[in-house]
PDB file of C-alpha atoms in Angstrom:
ATOM      1  CA  MET A   4      17.567  -3.133  26.205  1.00 64.00           C
ATOM      2  CA  LEU A   5      18.903  -5.626  23.647  1.00 69.00           C
ATOM      3  CA  LEU A   6      15.962  -8.018  24.351  1.00 72.00           C
ATOM      4  CA  GLU A   7      13.427  -5.266  23.768  1.00 68.00           C
ATOM      5  CA  ILE A   8      15.082  -4.368  20.491  1.00 70.00           C
ATOM      6  CA  ALA A   9      15.017  -8.099  19.397  1.00 75.00           C
ATOM      7  CA  VAL A  10      11.425  -8.484  20.440  1.00 74.00           C
ATOM      8  CA  LYS A  11      10.422  -5.374  18.428  1.00 71.00           C
ATOM      9  CA  VAL A  12      12.426  -6.510  15.296  1.00 75.00           C
ATOM     10  CA  ALA A  13      10.907  -9.947  15.430  1.00 79.00           C
ATOM     11  CA  ALA A  14       7.352  -8.438  15.775  1.00 79.00           C
ATOM     12  CA  VAL A  15       7.919  -6.164  12.893  1.00 77.00           C
ATOM     13  CA  MET A  16       9.199  -9.122  10.770  1.00 81.00           C
ATOM     14  CA  ALA A  17       6.278 -11.141  11.717  1.00 81.00           C
ATOM     15  CA  ALA A  18       3.773  -8.381  10.760  1.00 80.00           C
ATOM     16  CA  PHE A  19       5.759  -7.755   7.455  1.00 80.00           C
ATOM     17  CA  LEU A  20       5.440 -11.391   6.437  1.00 81.00           C
ATOM     18  CA  VAL A  21       2.129 -12.692   7.866  1.00 83.00           C
ATOM     19  CA  LEU A  22      -0.236  -9.595   7.249  1.00 85.00           C
ATOM     20  CA  PRO A  23       0.353  -9.332   3.401  1.00 85.00           C
ATOM     21  CA  LEU A  24      -0.202 -13.143   3.161  1.00 84.00           C
ATOM     22  CA  LEU A  25      -3.540 -12.815   5.088  1.00 84.00           C
ATOM     23  CA  VAL A  26      -4.395 -10.016   2.632  1.00 87.00           C
ATOM     24  CA  GLY A  27      -3.553 -12.215  -0.311  1.00 83.00           C
ATOM     25  CA  GLN A  28      -5.570 -15.010   1.082  1.00 81.00           C
ATOM     26  CA  THR A  29      -8.585 -12.699   1.716  1.00 83.00           C
ATOM     27  CA  GLU A  30      -8.286 -11.362  -1.827  1.00 85.00           C
ATOM     28  CA  HIS A  31      -8.614 -14.939  -3.166  1.00 80.00           C
ATOM     29  CA  LYS A  32     -11.704 -15.577  -1.164  1.00 80.00           C
ATOM     30  CA  LEU A  33     -13.514 -12.247  -1.725  1.00 82.00           C
ATOM     31  CA  MET A  34     -12.929 -12.208  -5.487  1.00 81.00           C
ATOM     32  CA  ALA A  35     -13.968 -15.792  -5.653  1.00 79.00           C
ATOM     33  CA  HIS A  36     -17.298 -14.917  -4.058  1.00 77.00           C
ATOM     34  CA  MET A  37     -17.797 -11.590  -5.921  1.00 78.00           C
ATOM     35  CA  GLN A  38     -16.956 -13.165  -9.345  1.00 76.00           C
ATOM     36  CA  GLY A  39     -18.079 -16.603  -8.996  1.00 72.00           C
ATOM     37  CA  ARG A  40     -14.607 -18.202  -9.298  1.00 73.00           C
ATOM     38  CA  LEU A  41     -14.681 -21.815  -8.384  1.00 73.00           C
ATOM     39  CA  GLY A  42     -10.922 -22.614  -8.397  1.00 69.00           C
ATOM     40  CA  PRO A  43      -9.832 -20.722  -5.339  1.00 71.00           C
ATOM     41  CA  MET A  44     -12.553 -22.297  -3.284  1.00 73.00           C
ATOM     42  CA  HIS A  45     -11.349 -25.952  -3.765  1.00 74.00           C
ATOM     43  CA  ALA A  46      -7.588 -26.055  -3.022  1.00 72.00           C
ATOM     44  CA  GLY A  47      -7.002 -28.127  -0.080  1.00 71.00           C
ATOM     45  CA  GLY A  48     -10.632 -28.845   0.642  1.00 72.00           C
ATOM     46  CA  PHE A  49     -12.657 -26.659   3.035  1.00 73.00           C
ATOM     47  CA  HIS A  50     -13.257 -23.275   1.528  1.00 72.00           C
ATOM     48  CA  GLY A  51      -9.984 -23.609  -0.464  1.00 74.00           C
ATOM     49  CA  TRP A  52      -7.722 -23.046   2.487  1.00 75.00           C
ATOM     50  CA  ALA A  53      -4.586 -24.219   0.825  1.00 75.00           C
ATOM     51  CA  GLN A  54      -4.869 -21.857  -2.212  1.00 76.00           C
ATOM     52  CA  LEU A  55      -2.161 -19.488  -0.831  1.00 77.00           C
ATOM     53  CA  ILE A  56       0.197 -22.590  -0.204  1.00 78.00           C
ATOM     54  CA  ALA A  57      -0.454 -23.844  -3.712  1.00 78.00           C
ATOM     55  CA  ASP A  58       0.474 -20.473  -5.037  1.00 75.00           C
ATOM     56  CA  GLY A  59       3.748 -20.451  -3.176  1.00 76.00           C
ATOM     57  CA  VAL A  60       4.698 -23.931  -4.273  1.00 79.00           C
ATOM     58  CA  LYS A  61       3.981 -22.900  -7.911  1.00 76.00           C
ATOM     59  CA  PHE A  62       6.081 -19.814  -7.784  1.00 74.00           C
ATOM     60  CA  ALA A  63       8.948 -21.819  -6.095  1.00 76.00           C
ATOM     61  CA  GLN A  64       8.906 -24.474  -8.796  1.00 77.00           C
ATOM     62  CA  LYS A  65       9.007 -22.058 -11.793  1.00 77.00           C
ATOM     63  CA  GLU A  66      12.346 -21.534 -13.336  1.00 75.00           C
ATOM     64  CA  ASP A  67      14.226 -18.247 -12.541  1.00 77.00           C
ATOM     65  CA  LEU A  68      14.638 -16.680 -15.939  1.00 79.00           C
ATOM     66  CA  VAL A  69      16.664 -13.461 -16.677  1.00 81.00           C
ATOM     67  CA  PRO A  70      16.473 -12.196 -20.248  1.00 82.00           C
ATOM     68  CA  ASP A  71      19.783 -12.273 -22.165  1.00 81.00           C
ATOM     69  CA  ALA A  72      19.837  -8.554 -22.965  1.00 81.00           C
ATOM     70  CA  ALA A  73      18.744  -7.467 -19.355  1.00 81.00           C
ATOM     71  CA  ASP A  74      20.894  -5.472 -17.071  1.00 85.00           C
ATOM     72  CA  LYS A  75      21.311  -8.386 -14.793  1.00 86.00           C
ATOM     73  CA  PRO A  76      22.458  -6.732 -11.475  1.00 89.00           C
ATOM     74  CA  VAL A  77      19.706  -4.020 -11.678  1.00 89.00           C
ATOM     75  CA  PHE A  78      17.056  -6.758 -12.716  1.00 88.00           C
ATOM     76  CA  LYS A  79      17.833  -8.987  -9.847  1.00 87.00           C
ATOM     77  CA  LEU A  80      17.892  -6.135  -7.346  1.00 89.00           C
ATOM     78  CA  ALA A  81      14.535  -4.559  -8.291  1.00 89.00           C
ATOM     79  CA  PRO A  82      12.375  -6.933  -6.122  1.00 89.00           C
ATOM     80  CA  ALA A  83      14.443  -6.054  -3.074  1.00 88.00           C
ATOM     81  CA  VAL A  84      14.151  -2.296  -3.598  1.00 89.00           C
ATOM     82  CA  ALA A  85      10.410  -2.825  -4.010  1.00 88.00           C
ATOM     83  CA  LEU A  86      10.270  -4.721  -0.609  1.00 87.00           C
ATOM     84  CA  LEU A  87      12.720  -2.754   1.683  1.00 88.00           C
ATOM     85  CA  PRO A  88      10.845   0.692   1.846  1.00 88.00           C
ATOM     86  CA  TYR A  89       7.643  -0.988   3.117  1.00 89.00           C
ATOM     87  CA  LEU A  90       9.548  -3.007   5.721  1.00 86.00           C
ATOM     88  CA  LEU A  91      10.986   0.242   7.020  1.00 87.00           C
ATOM     89  CA  VAL A  92       7.535   1.842   6.916  1.00 90.00           C
ATOM     90  CA  VAL A  93       6.187  -0.934   9.212  1.00 87.00           C
ATOM     91  CA  LEU A  94       8.723   0.033  11.882  1.00 87.00           C
ATOM     92  CA  PHE A  95       7.094   3.498  12.301  1.00 89.00           C
ATOM     93  CA  ILE A  96       3.399   2.429  12.283  1.00 90.00           C
ATOM     94  CA  PRO A  97       1.962   2.264  15.836  1.00 89.00           C
ATOM     95  CA  LEU A  98      -0.134  -0.772  16.624  1.00 85.00           C
ATOM     96  CA  GLY A  99      -1.248   0.500  19.881  1.00 79.00           C
ATOM     97  CA  PRO A 100      -0.430   2.824  22.848  1.00 82.00           C
ATOM     98  CA  GLY A 101       2.897   2.843  24.586  1.00 75.00           C
ATOM     99  CA  ASP A 102       5.572   0.486  23.287  1.00 73.00           C
ATOM    100  CA  LEU A 103       3.537  -1.057  20.467  1.00 72.00           C
ATOM    101  CA  VAL A 104       5.543   0.574  17.763  1.00 73.00           C
ATOM    102  CA  GLY A 105       8.761  -0.512  16.305  1.00 69.00           C
ATOM    103  CA  SER A 106      10.231   2.929  16.387  1.00 72.00           C
ATOM    104  CA  SER A 107       8.606   6.208  17.470  1.00 76.00           C
ATOM    105  CA  LEU A 108      10.159   9.273  15.764  1.00 79.00           C
ATOM    106  CA  ASP A 109       8.954  12.924  16.284  1.00 82.00           C
ATOM    107  CA  MET A 110       9.240  13.152  12.279  1.00 84.00           C
ATOM    108  CA  GLY A 111       7.764   9.785  11.866  1.00 84.00           C
ATOM    109  CA  LEU A 112       5.030  11.009   9.311  1.00 90.00           C
ATOM    110  CA  PHE A 113       7.690  12.764   7.153  1.00 89.00           C
ATOM    111  CA  VAL A 114       9.899   9.571   7.147  1.00 90.00           C
ATOM    112  CA  VAL A 115       6.913   7.371   6.227  1.00 92.00           C
ATOM    113  CA  VAL A 116       5.679   9.525   3.284  1.00 91.00           C
ATOM    114  CA  ALA A 117       9.295   9.772   2.076  1.00 89.00           C
ATOM    115  CA  LEU A 118       9.782   5.840   2.145  1.00 90.00           C
ATOM    116  CA  VAL A 119       6.437   5.206   0.317  1.00 87.00           C
ATOM    117  CA  GLY A 120       7.642   7.273  -2.541  1.00 84.00           C
ATOM    118  CA  VAL A 121      10.908   5.190  -2.936  1.00 85.00           C
ATOM    119  CA  GLY A 122       8.677   2.532  -4.745  1.00 80.00           C
ATOM    120  CA  VAL A 123       9.031   4.414  -8.020  1.00 82.00           C
ATOM    121  CA  LEU A 124      12.739   3.322  -8.142  1.00 86.00           C
ATOM    122  CA  ALA A 125      11.813  -0.368  -8.154  1.00 87.00           C
ATOM    123  CA  VAL A 126       9.276   0.274 -11.024  1.00 87.00           C
ATOM    124  CA  LEU A 127      11.882   1.933 -12.964  1.00 88.00           C
ATOM    125  CA  MET A 128      14.684  -0.530 -12.374  1.00 89.00           C
ATOM    126  CA  ALA A 129      12.335  -3.509 -13.118  1.00 88.00           C
ATOM    127  CA  GLY A 130      11.106  -1.904 -16.339  1.00 87.00           C
ATOM    128  CA  TRP A 131      14.265  -0.513 -17.774  1.00 87.00           C
ATOM    129  CA  SER A 132      16.598  -3.428 -16.861  1.00 89.00           C
ATOM    130  CA  SER A 133      14.197  -6.004 -18.553  1.00 86.00           C
ATOM    131  CA  ALA A 134      15.314  -4.776 -22.061  1.00 83.00           C
ATOM    132  CA  ASN A 135      11.701  -5.059 -23.246  1.00 87.00           C
ATOM    133  CA  LYS A 136       9.577  -2.147 -24.732  1.00 87.00           C
ATOM    134  CA  TYR A 137       6.404  -3.231 -22.959  1.00 88.00           C
ATOM    135  CA  THR A 138       8.172  -3.190 -19.685  1.00 89.00           C
ATOM    136  CA  LEU A 139       9.749   0.093 -20.370  1.00 88.00           C
ATOM    137  CA  ILE A 140       6.312   1.627 -21.232  1.00 89.00           C
ATOM    138  CA  GLY A 141       5.004   0.171 -18.059  1.00 88.00           C
ATOM    139  CA  ALA A 142       7.797   1.634 -16.038  1.00 89.00           C
ATOM    140  CA  LEU A 143       7.448   5.148 -17.537  1.00 89.00           C
ATOM    141  CA  ARG A 144       3.685   4.965 -16.734  1.00 90.00           C
ATOM    142  CA  GLY A 145       4.392   3.806 -13.147  1.00 88.00           C
ATOM    143  CA  ALA A 146       6.922   6.710 -12.601  1.00 88.00           C
ATOM    144  CA  ALA A 147       4.523   9.305 -13.983  1.00 89.00           C
ATOM    145  CA  GLN A 148       1.723   8.033 -11.908  1.00 91.00           C
ATOM    146  CA  LEU A 149       3.707   7.845  -8.620  1.00 88.00           C
ATOM    147  CA  MET A 150       5.343  11.306  -9.140  1.00 87.00           C
ATOM    148  CA  ALA A 151       1.907  12.833  -9.777  1.00 92.00           C
ATOM    149  CA  TYR A 152       0.185  11.251  -6.831  1.00 94.00           C
ATOM    150  CA  GLU A 153       2.857  11.911  -4.312  1.00 92.00           C
ATOM    151  CA  LEU A 154       1.754  15.584  -4.176  1.00 93.00           C
ATOM    152  CA  PRO A 155      -1.961  14.820  -3.084  1.00 95.00           C
ATOM    153  CA  LEU A 156      -0.713  12.106  -0.645  1.00 94.00           C
ATOM    154  CA  VAL A 157       1.734  14.606   1.028  1.00 94.00           C
ATOM    155  CA  LEU A 158      -0.828  17.568   0.958  1.00 95.00           C
ATOM    156  CA  ALA A 159      -3.518  15.124   2.655  1.00 95.00           C
ATOM    157  CA  ALA A 160      -0.960  13.935   5.281  1.00 95.00           C
ATOM    158  CA  ALA A 161      -0.070  17.629   5.979  1.00 94.00           C
ATOM    159  CA  SER A 162      -3.622  18.336   6.630  1.00 94.00           C
ATOM    160  CA  VAL A 163      -3.843  15.708   9.448  1.00 94.00           C
ATOM    161  CA  ALA A 164      -0.490  16.815  10.792  1.00 94.00           C
ATOM    162  CA  VAL A 165      -1.526  20.488  11.086  1.00 93.00           C
ATOM    163  CA  ALA A 166      -4.713  19.486  12.694  1.00 92.00           C
ATOM    164  CA  ALA A 167      -2.742  17.343  15.354  1.00 91.00           C
ATOM    165  CA  GLY A 168       0.015  19.878  15.567  1.00 90.00           C
ATOM    166  CA  THR A 169       2.742  17.030  15.288  1.00 91.00           C
ATOM    167  CA  LEU A 170       4.530  14.725  12.855  1.00 91.00           C
ATOM    168  CA  SER A 171       4.799  11.979  15.192  1.00 90.00           C
ATOM    169  CA  LEU A 172       2.352   9.104  14.289  1.00 92.00           C
ATOM    170  CA  PRO A 173       1.577   8.008  17.957  1.00 90.00           C
ATOM    171  CA  ALA A 174       1.039  11.581  18.879  1.00 91.00           C
ATOM    172  CA  ILE A 175      -1.464  12.012  15.921  1.00 93.00           C
ATOM    173  CA  VAL A 176      -3.505   9.177  17.136  1.00 91.00           C
ATOM    174  CA  GLU A 177      -3.432  10.653  20.653  1.00 91.00           C
ATOM    175  CA  ALA A 178      -4.703  13.945  19.328  1.00 90.00           C
ATOM    176  CA  TRP A 179      -7.294  12.385  17.269  1.00 89.00           C
ATOM    177  CA  ASN A 180     -10.963  13.303  17.941  1.00 88.00           C
ATOM    178  CA  PRO A 181     -14.027  11.635  16.481  1.00 87.00           C
ATOM    179  CA  TRP A 182     -15.154  14.802  14.714  1.00 87.00           C
ATOM    180  CA  TRP A 183     -12.155  14.454  12.442  1.00 88.00           C
ATOM    181  CA  LEU A 184     -14.241  11.756  10.674  1.00 88.00           C
ATOM    182  CA  LEU A 185     -16.042  14.698   9.217  1.00 89.00           C
ATOM    183  CA  TRP A 186     -13.531  17.376   9.385  1.00 88.00           C
ATOM    184  CA  GLN A 187     -10.747  15.402   7.772  1.00 92.00           C
ATOM    185  CA  ALA A 188     -12.939  13.288   5.535  1.00 93.00           C
ATOM    186  CA  PRO A 189     -11.737  14.961   2.246  1.00 94.00           C
ATOM    187  CA  ALA A 190      -8.121  14.443   3.308  1.00 95.00           C
ATOM    188  CA  ALA A 191      -8.754  10.907   4.122  1.00 95.00           C
ATOM    189  CA  LEU A 192     -10.310  10.245   0.774  1.00 96.00           C
ATOM    190  CA  VAL A 193      -7.562  11.892  -1.120  1.00 96.00           C
ATOM    191  CA  PHE A 194      -4.970  10.028   0.975  1.00 96.00           C
ATOM    192  CA  PHE A 195      -6.414   6.706   0.454  1.00 95.00           C
ATOM    193  CA  THR A 196      -6.920   7.362  -3.392  1.00 95.00           C
ATOM    194  CA  ALA A 197      -3.400   8.572  -3.783  1.00 95.00           C
ATOM    195  CA  GLY A 198      -2.103   5.685  -1.842  1.00 93.00           C
ATOM    196  CA  LEU A 199      -3.959   3.252  -4.253  1.00 92.00           C
ATOM    197  CA  ALA A 200      -2.232   4.904  -7.062  1.00 92.00           C
ATOM    198  CA  GLU A 201       1.096   4.879  -5.309  1.00 89.00           C
ATOM    199  CA  ILE A 202       0.835   0.893  -5.008  1.00 89.00           C
ATOM    200  CA  ARG A 203      -0.624   0.677  -8.503  1.00 87.00           C
ATOM    201  CA  ARG A 204      -3.698  -1.094  -7.440  1.00 88.00           C
ATOM    202  CA  PRO A 205      -6.951  -1.109  -9.724  1.00 87.00           C
ATOM    203  CA  PRO A 206      -8.233   1.005 -10.988  1.00 90.00           C
ATOM    204  CA  PHE A 207      -4.814   2.577 -11.085  1.00 90.00           C
ATOM    205  CA  ASP A 208      -3.020  -0.444 -12.590  1.00 87.00           C
ATOM    206  CA  ALA A 209      -2.258   1.186 -15.916  1.00 85.00           C
ATOM    207  CA  PRO A 210       1.547   0.516 -15.408  1.00 86.00           C
ATOM    208  CA  VAL A 211       0.820  -3.278 -15.561  1.00 85.00           C
ATOM    209  CA  ALA A 212      -2.331  -3.247 -17.884  1.00 83.00           C
ATOM    210  CA  ASP A 213      -2.327  -6.785 -19.123  1.00 79.00           C
ATOM    211  CA  SER A 214      -4.567  -6.050 -22.093  1.00 77.00           C
ATOM    212  CA  GLU A 215      -2.169  -3.409 -23.339  1.00 79.00           C
ATOM    213  CA  LEU A 216       1.486  -4.207 -22.131  1.00 79.00           C
ATOM    214  CA  VAL A 217       1.278  -7.978 -21.570  1.00 78.00           C
ATOM    215  CA  PHE A 218       2.007  -7.414 -17.858  1.00 77.00           C
ATOM    216  CA  GLY A 219       3.903  -4.106 -17.898  1.00 78.00           C
ATOM    217  CA  TYR A 220       7.119  -3.686 -15.937  1.00 81.00           C
ATOM    218  CA  LEU A 221       6.503  -7.179 -14.343  1.00 83.00           C
ATOM    219  CA  THR A 222       6.551  -9.044 -17.781  1.00 86.00           C
ATOM    220  CA  GLU A 223       9.972 -10.505 -17.704  1.00 86.00           C
ATOM    221  CA  TYR A 224       9.829 -11.713 -14.108  1.00 85.00           C
ATOM    222  CA  ALA A 225       9.293 -15.282 -13.097  1.00 82.00           C
ATOM    223  CA  GLY A 226       9.594 -17.664 -10.093  1.00 80.00           C
ATOM    224  CA  LEU A 227      10.445 -16.190  -6.609  1.00 82.00           C
ATOM    225  CA  ARG A 228      11.479 -12.746  -8.004  1.00 85.00           C
ATOM    226  CA  PHE A 229       7.880 -12.342  -9.487  1.00 84.00           C
ATOM    227  CA  ALA A 230       6.451 -13.570  -6.149  1.00 83.00           C
ATOM    228  CA  LEU A 231       8.424 -11.012  -4.216  1.00 86.00           C
ATOM    229  CA  LEU A 232       7.269  -8.217  -6.505  1.00 85.00           C
ATOM    230  CA  LEU A 233       3.620  -9.448  -5.719  1.00 85.00           C
ATOM    231  CA  LEU A 234       4.436  -9.540  -2.069  1.00 86.00           C
ATOM    232  CA  ALA A 235       5.454  -5.910  -2.251  1.00 87.00           C
ATOM    233  CA  GLU A 236       2.000  -5.183  -3.742  1.00 87.00           C
ATOM    234  CA  TYR A 237       0.276  -6.786  -0.880  1.00 89.00           C
ATOM    235  CA  VAL A 238       2.664  -5.125   1.802  1.00 90.00           C
ATOM    236  CA  GLY A 239       1.694  -1.899   0.104  1.00 90.00           C
ATOM    237  CA  ILE A 240      -2.040  -2.495   0.856  1.00 92.00           C
ATOM    238  CA  VAL A 241      -1.258  -3.212   4.440  1.00 92.00           C
ATOM    239  CA  VAL A 242       0.886  -0.143   4.779  1.00 93.00           C
ATOM    240  CA  ILE A 243      -1.631   2.278   2.977  1.00 94.00           C
ATOM    241  CA  SER A 244      -4.563   0.817   4.914  1.00 95.00           C
ATOM    242  CA  ALA A 245      -2.695   1.108   8.115  1.00 94.00           C
ATOM    243  CA  LEU A 246      -1.440   4.528   7.568  1.00 94.00           C
ATOM    244  CA  THR A 247      -5.075   5.723   6.701  1.00 96.00           C
ATOM    245  CA  ALA A 248      -6.328   4.032   9.955  1.00 94.00           C
ATOM    246  CA  VAL A 249      -3.616   5.621  11.941  1.00 94.00           C
ATOM    247  CA  LEU A 250      -3.907   9.145  10.610  1.00 94.00           C
ATOM    248  CA  PHE A 251      -7.666   9.544   9.909  1.00 94.00           C
ATOM    249  CA  LEU A 252      -9.635   6.796  11.742  1.00 92.00           C
ATOM    250  CA  GLY A 253      -8.018   7.014  15.210  1.00 88.00           C
ATOM    251  CA  GLY A 254      -5.635   4.096  14.949  1.00 87.00           C
ATOM    252  CA  TRP A 255      -5.950   2.164  18.297  1.00 84.00           C
ATOM    253  CA  ARG A 256      -8.689   4.445  19.635  1.00 86.00           C
ATOM    254  CA  GLY A 257     -12.037   2.762  20.019  1.00 80.00           C
ATOM    255  CA  PRO A 258     -14.715   1.352  22.575  1.00 83.00           C
ATOM    256  CA  GLY A 259     -13.261  -0.818  25.352  1.00 76.00           C
ATOM    257  CA  PRO A 260     -10.136  -0.750  27.324  1.00 78.00           C
ATOM    258  CA  GLU A 261      -6.977   0.743  25.908  1.00 77.00           C
ATOM    259  CA  SER A 262      -5.295  -2.612  26.291  1.00 75.00           C
ATOM    260  CA  LEU A 263      -7.243  -3.694  23.177  1.00 79.00           C
ATOM    261  CA  GLY A 264      -6.156  -0.830  21.082  1.00 80.00           C
ATOM    262  CA  TRP A 265      -3.968  -3.235  18.875  1.00 85.00           C
ATOM    263  CA  LEU A 266      -7.221  -4.924  17.919  1.00 88.00           C
ATOM    264  CA  TRP A 267      -8.790  -1.898  16.816  1.00 90.00           C
ATOM    265  CA  THR A 268      -5.709  -0.866  14.537  1.00 90.00           C
ATOM    266  CA  LEU A 269      -5.882  -4.400  13.018  1.00 91.00           C
ATOM    267  CA  VAL A 270      -9.688  -4.218  12.462  1.00 92.00           C
ATOM    268  CA  LYS A 271      -9.585  -0.808  10.771  1.00 94.00           C
ATOM    269  CA  THR A 272      -6.638  -1.788   8.674  1.00 93.00           C
ATOM    270  CA  GLY A 273      -8.359  -5.031   7.572  1.00 92.00           C
ATOM    271  CA  ALA A 274     -11.587  -3.157   6.773  1.00 94.00           C
ATOM    272  CA  LEU A 275      -9.634  -0.758   4.464  1.00 95.00           C
ATOM    273  CA  ALA A 276      -7.699  -3.629   2.908  1.00 93.00           C
ATOM    274  CA  ALA A 277     -11.137  -5.275   1.974  1.00 92.00           C
ATOM    275  CA  VAL A 278     -12.154  -1.951   0.252  1.00 93.00           C
ATOM    276  CA  VAL A 279      -8.865  -2.162  -1.832  1.00 92.00           C
ATOM    277  CA  ILE A 280      -9.861  -5.718  -2.835  1.00 90.00           C
ATOM    278  CA  TRP A 281     -13.387  -4.640  -3.542  1.00 90.00           C
ATOM    279  CA  LEU A 282     -12.208  -1.806  -5.805  1.00 90.00           C
ATOM    280  CA  ARG A 283     -10.167  -4.269  -7.722  1.00 87.00           C
ATOM    281  CA  VAL A 284     -13.351  -6.291  -8.610  1.00 85.00           C
ATOM    282  CA  ALA A 285     -15.824  -3.428  -9.013  1.00 85.00           C
ATOM    283  CA  TRP A 286     -13.968  -0.642 -10.978  1.00 86.00           C
ATOM    284  CA  PRO A 287     -12.536  -0.786 -14.448  1.00 86.00           C
ATOM    285  CA  ARG A 288      -8.931   0.290 -15.161  1.00 88.00           C
ATOM    286  CA  LEU A 289      -8.547   3.855 -15.671  1.00 89.00           C
ATOM    287  CA  ARG A 290      -6.777   5.260 -18.783  1.00 89.00           C
ATOM    288  CA  VAL A 291      -3.448   7.079 -18.250  1.00 89.00           C
ATOM    289  CA  ASP A 292      -4.941  10.418 -19.189  1.00 90.00           C
ATOM    290  CA  GLN A 293      -7.753   9.768 -16.817  1.00 92.00           C
ATOM    291  CA  ILE A 294      -5.407   8.865 -13.955  1.00 93.00           C
ATOM    292  CA  GLN A 295      -3.493  12.074 -14.477  1.00 92.00           C
ATOM    293  CA  ALA A 296      -6.666  14.198 -14.841  1.00 94.00           C
ATOM    294  CA  LEU A 297      -8.068  12.731 -11.573  1.00 94.00           C
ATOM    295  CA  CYS A 298      -4.899  13.703  -9.900  1.00 94.00           C
ATOM    296  CA  TRP A 299      -4.307  17.281 -11.076  1.00 94.00           C
ATOM    297  CA  LYS A 300      -7.931  18.319 -11.676  1.00 93.00           C
ATOM    298  CA  GLY A 301      -9.462  16.430  -8.728  1.00 93.00           C
ATOM    299  CA  LEU A 302      -7.266  15.235  -5.823  1.00 95.00           C
ATOM    300  CA  VAL A 303      -4.697  18.118  -5.879  1.00 95.00           C
ATOM    301  CA  PRO A 304      -7.294  21.027  -5.542  1.00 96.00           C
ATOM    302  CA  ILE A 305      -9.455  18.974  -2.943  1.00 96.00           C
ATOM    303  CA  ALA A 306      -6.181  18.482  -0.747  1.00 95.00           C
ATOM    304  CA  LEU A 307      -5.177  22.088  -1.154  1.00 95.00           C
ATOM    305  CA  ALA A 308      -8.545  23.317  -0.148  1.00 95.00           C
ATOM    306  CA  GLN A 309      -8.565  20.929   2.811  1.00 95.00           C
ATOM    307  CA  LEU A 310      -5.159  22.052   3.993  1.00 94.00           C
ATOM    308  CA  VAL A 311      -6.325  25.698   3.952  1.00 94.00           C
ATOM    309  CA  VAL A 312      -9.433  24.932   5.826  1.00 93.00           C
ATOM    310  CA  THR A 313      -7.543  22.938   8.413  1.00 93.00           C
ATOM    311  CA  THR A 314      -5.017  25.708   9.055  1.00 92.00           C
ATOM    312  CA  ALA A 315      -7.825  28.298   9.397  1.00 92.00           C
ATOM    313  CA  VAL A 316      -9.586  26.151  11.953  1.00 89.00           C
ATOM    314  CA  VAL A 317      -6.467  25.449  13.912  1.00 88.00           C
ATOM    315  CA  LEU A 318      -5.526  29.172  13.976  1.00 86.00           C
ATOM    316  CA  ALA A 319      -8.941  30.115  14.993  1.00 84.00           C
ATOM    317  CA  ILE A 320      -9.098  27.807  17.866  1.00 74.00           C
TER     318      ILE A 320
END
């Protein structure tokens, strides 16, 4: 029993530390190709394999500065608050059938959605404690954005939960059917878009808007604390991509033996993470008013309509 728990904890920690770094390395390479950037293709020689290592060394060498007027305990705690909820989310995401999940709960979807929303606390803590007007504006933008997009995220997740008749993530994958790719497509689009806004990825990066707010709520951070906040962003990409794959793309379901299910989950998660990276390169940043309009005038009505349709179909069946 203790050995099984230890193995699961080690596996979750490995996924938590390794997968975001792979996403970061992939982002370097994809953006280098898409935008013709030469630098990330040269570090270490072949195809710039050492770029991520170089970034890590750079962050480790930078001085850890804390503004004199900052609320120091809150300022130092914010990076941990940004990372911890995602670590807990990884516990509940099933990689494959059977025991390939850190912890299987009957209310897993409810717990996961609640934990993803905790990220707003880290944004507010970082922005307010920095004693900087730019960081405060960035934090308020982030809070308004996260609180707005929580609604379509929950509604989209509720649609697939109603379709499956359960809140358990492994059970949702078991109940998944290929025709859900069409039936739940609007909910999948809403969930993925709202997820991007939740983790403040372009085009929803108004809270950090370097052309307006220096670097938003991250402005006063340096060294390893800044690196941890960036790591939280990449973990968020993995979490949102994995949840979308599990809820709407069948998770480990795919051609071939079920023993290869974990590979299908990783492939689907990686493909969605590549889409997240592509959006950063291809789409311009949305204004704050455009972000709110997209949520309340676009995603919320679509998610509500999808939930009504899903409920009607389930009752009819």
